[in-house]
């Protein structure tokens, strides 16, 4: 009771006494199946074919998604073409499905190895999974390397396969040597004579300060380091102290250049592979123990021999995946460290179409305003606005520091570590942020793109990449719901030190490793897993999470187990109705046998399948698809245009070329009595392709017709929702009168829409409620309010019978 204690005006809202009931929706559909991409096991609303394509992708190739797994995109297309407007899709994948990933790298300054390609890597002849690296000391398993090759740069990962040691020579061999040829290290002995006259490259004569001990056929080593070369003596002019050379000099020589003679040492090995003549630099696969860069070796096979200078010790390394680009010899490889992992937002091979590019983009570019000495951790800059704790800055283009504290007003910045050297006024201070662009590539073109500008690596930074793009929970292997990207999520792999490393930018790189696990999709995948936790429900059970769905299908799946699970789902949800397919290619006998598997008032079965143009075949080819998606669209179209009380039959099927089996009246005479709905071709009568059945797959004659069953479901659901207000109201006549008024008003509207029989409302329905009418005192004492309602739903004119007879002029009808 309201209280009136002080004088004044009291304005009160008085209930009107009417509680209108709104008819529940009946045209919202649900489908469960495989899609190219999109959320998994989450009912997701799409409202057009374009919306479906944006969220779930296009058609699936039947040679990949076999056994009807490609059906859902065709069904969604059929639903919208035939008039549907609201569709909830539950995408499923196999248990072993994976998301595509890509690791984003930073240059690792802590690893000193900087090998270069000893041989060109050319991808045109097939997959290249090995590289030959020169001066490759310090490489380890799983090391990641950036091949610095301009626009062709790429990041590779070494596997744990054994590295194959090789000697890289300063030039190619003149002869071919077979496996097992001996390679002997040469002992160098300084010769008494040195070069006594300059000689240019190409010269065929050499003057020394002494020649005693040299003779024709000897090999000597001239010069040092990069200009060292081997020459073969042809003849010796002892008087003139000159040597005639068997071949022209390769490099010029200067006065005073040393000369050394060669002799076999005890260090020897054998080739493990054949080595061909020619090339800029030969590679000798062999055990390299005891041999180093600059040494001279003798290769001999018993019939021929050749001296060579070792340029360096090379290694053949194996890559975790083939190279994307070709690379010339001499390009450098720089060690990197993974700092961010890009995950496709949803599992599936679709993620392999994503391409990610990083570009530098700084928030702050300023200068040091006041000098700071070595050992200090603070500095004053011209402007500190845009710097935050966690920001990484580069000072003078070479010193990386992480910001700890910022006083933006004063311009004072304190770093996490002291300066190793003094900083002078005018030195540049540039913050290190980056812009991330992700593109979805189809047929070589970007069809979808997202860009996130000026991202930072530090978790406390207001532009932390994982916050703005969206994060990936490594523990649960799930994407965050929040985040600006529809395509990717990011995982942070960096520790505090790695966040200060310079990111590798400018490379457009593709994600890979995505898999739908098509082979792992079975009946159990479609049926799904129940759970008290809505987030853990899968398959058909996931559709429980969306109460707005009224009609459902699992397109293309004609397994009795799956379809019975769908029917059981509808019965559990009470107000849902299932549309079931018959097996594609089934004859009449097989279709009849399939229909006999079901007896429920919440499903209908349709036969035969539909034909449409084959998007993956040659022009003129056709593809046979399941009818359920098109049928759901016709349900929705009929509900919207006429009402749920109109049977969804004698309606044109849009978007198909034919039915895969042409049924005539005789065939339907067999199928209709067992409540198997037929699709009929009436093109010979200029009436197109039509659904020509409206029966429920049940033995209960009370619910023989689809429109009657669905009308009752609509009324029941509307009353269920519309009478929720009455719970815990005083159970007495005022409540009963209000309930009766509300229900009567609702059913009157239903009757006026043509859904109920009768010329008057009293003929169409009744509503009873009251003491000693529907309730006893015991009911009232136990909190029960009972309403009895009867309705007379309209039935379809399934058989239009015209009786005609002749009459005479005098006869009267």
PDB file of C-alpha atoms in Angstrom, residues 25 99 157 167 214 251 274 334 342 357 371 495 545 567 572 614 785:
ATOM      1  CA  UNK A  25       8.511 -15.455 -34.330  1.00  0.00           C
ATOM      2  CA  UNK A  99      44.249 -22.367 -36.526  1.00  0.00           C
ATOM      3  CA  UNK A 157      63.564 -21.988 -39.323  1.00  0.00           C
ATOM      4  CA  UNK A 167      84.571 -26.928 -47.336  1.00  0.00           C
ATOM      5  CA  UNK A 214     111.536 -24.889 -57.528  1.00  0.00           C
ATOM      6  CA  UNK A 251      94.935 -11.966 -58.810  1.00  0.00           C
ATOM      7  CA  UNK A 274      80.447 -36.290 -56.086  1.00  0.00           C
ATOM      8  CA  UNK A 334      70.462 -12.750 -39.515  1.00  0.00           C
ATOM      9  CA  UNK A 342      49.517 -14.322 -35.083  1.00  0.00           C
ATOM     10  CA  UNK A 357      52.613  -6.987 -42.874  1.00  0.00           C
ATOM     11  CA  UNK A 371      72.480  16.362 -21.642  1.00  0.00           C
ATOM     12  CA  UNK A 495      59.993 -11.285 -22.454  1.00  0.00           C
ATOM     13  CA  UNK A 545      22.091 -21.475 -26.743  1.00  0.00           C
ATOM     14  CA  UNK A 567      14.423 -34.352 -33.827  1.00  0.00           C
ATOM     15  CA  UNK A 572      13.541 -30.979 -25.948  1.00  0.00           C
ATOM     16  CA  UNK A 614      28.091 -26.783 -60.328  1.00  0.00           C
ATOM     17  CA  UNK A 785      -3.305 -21.450 -11.682  1.00  0.00           C
TER      18      UNK A 785
END
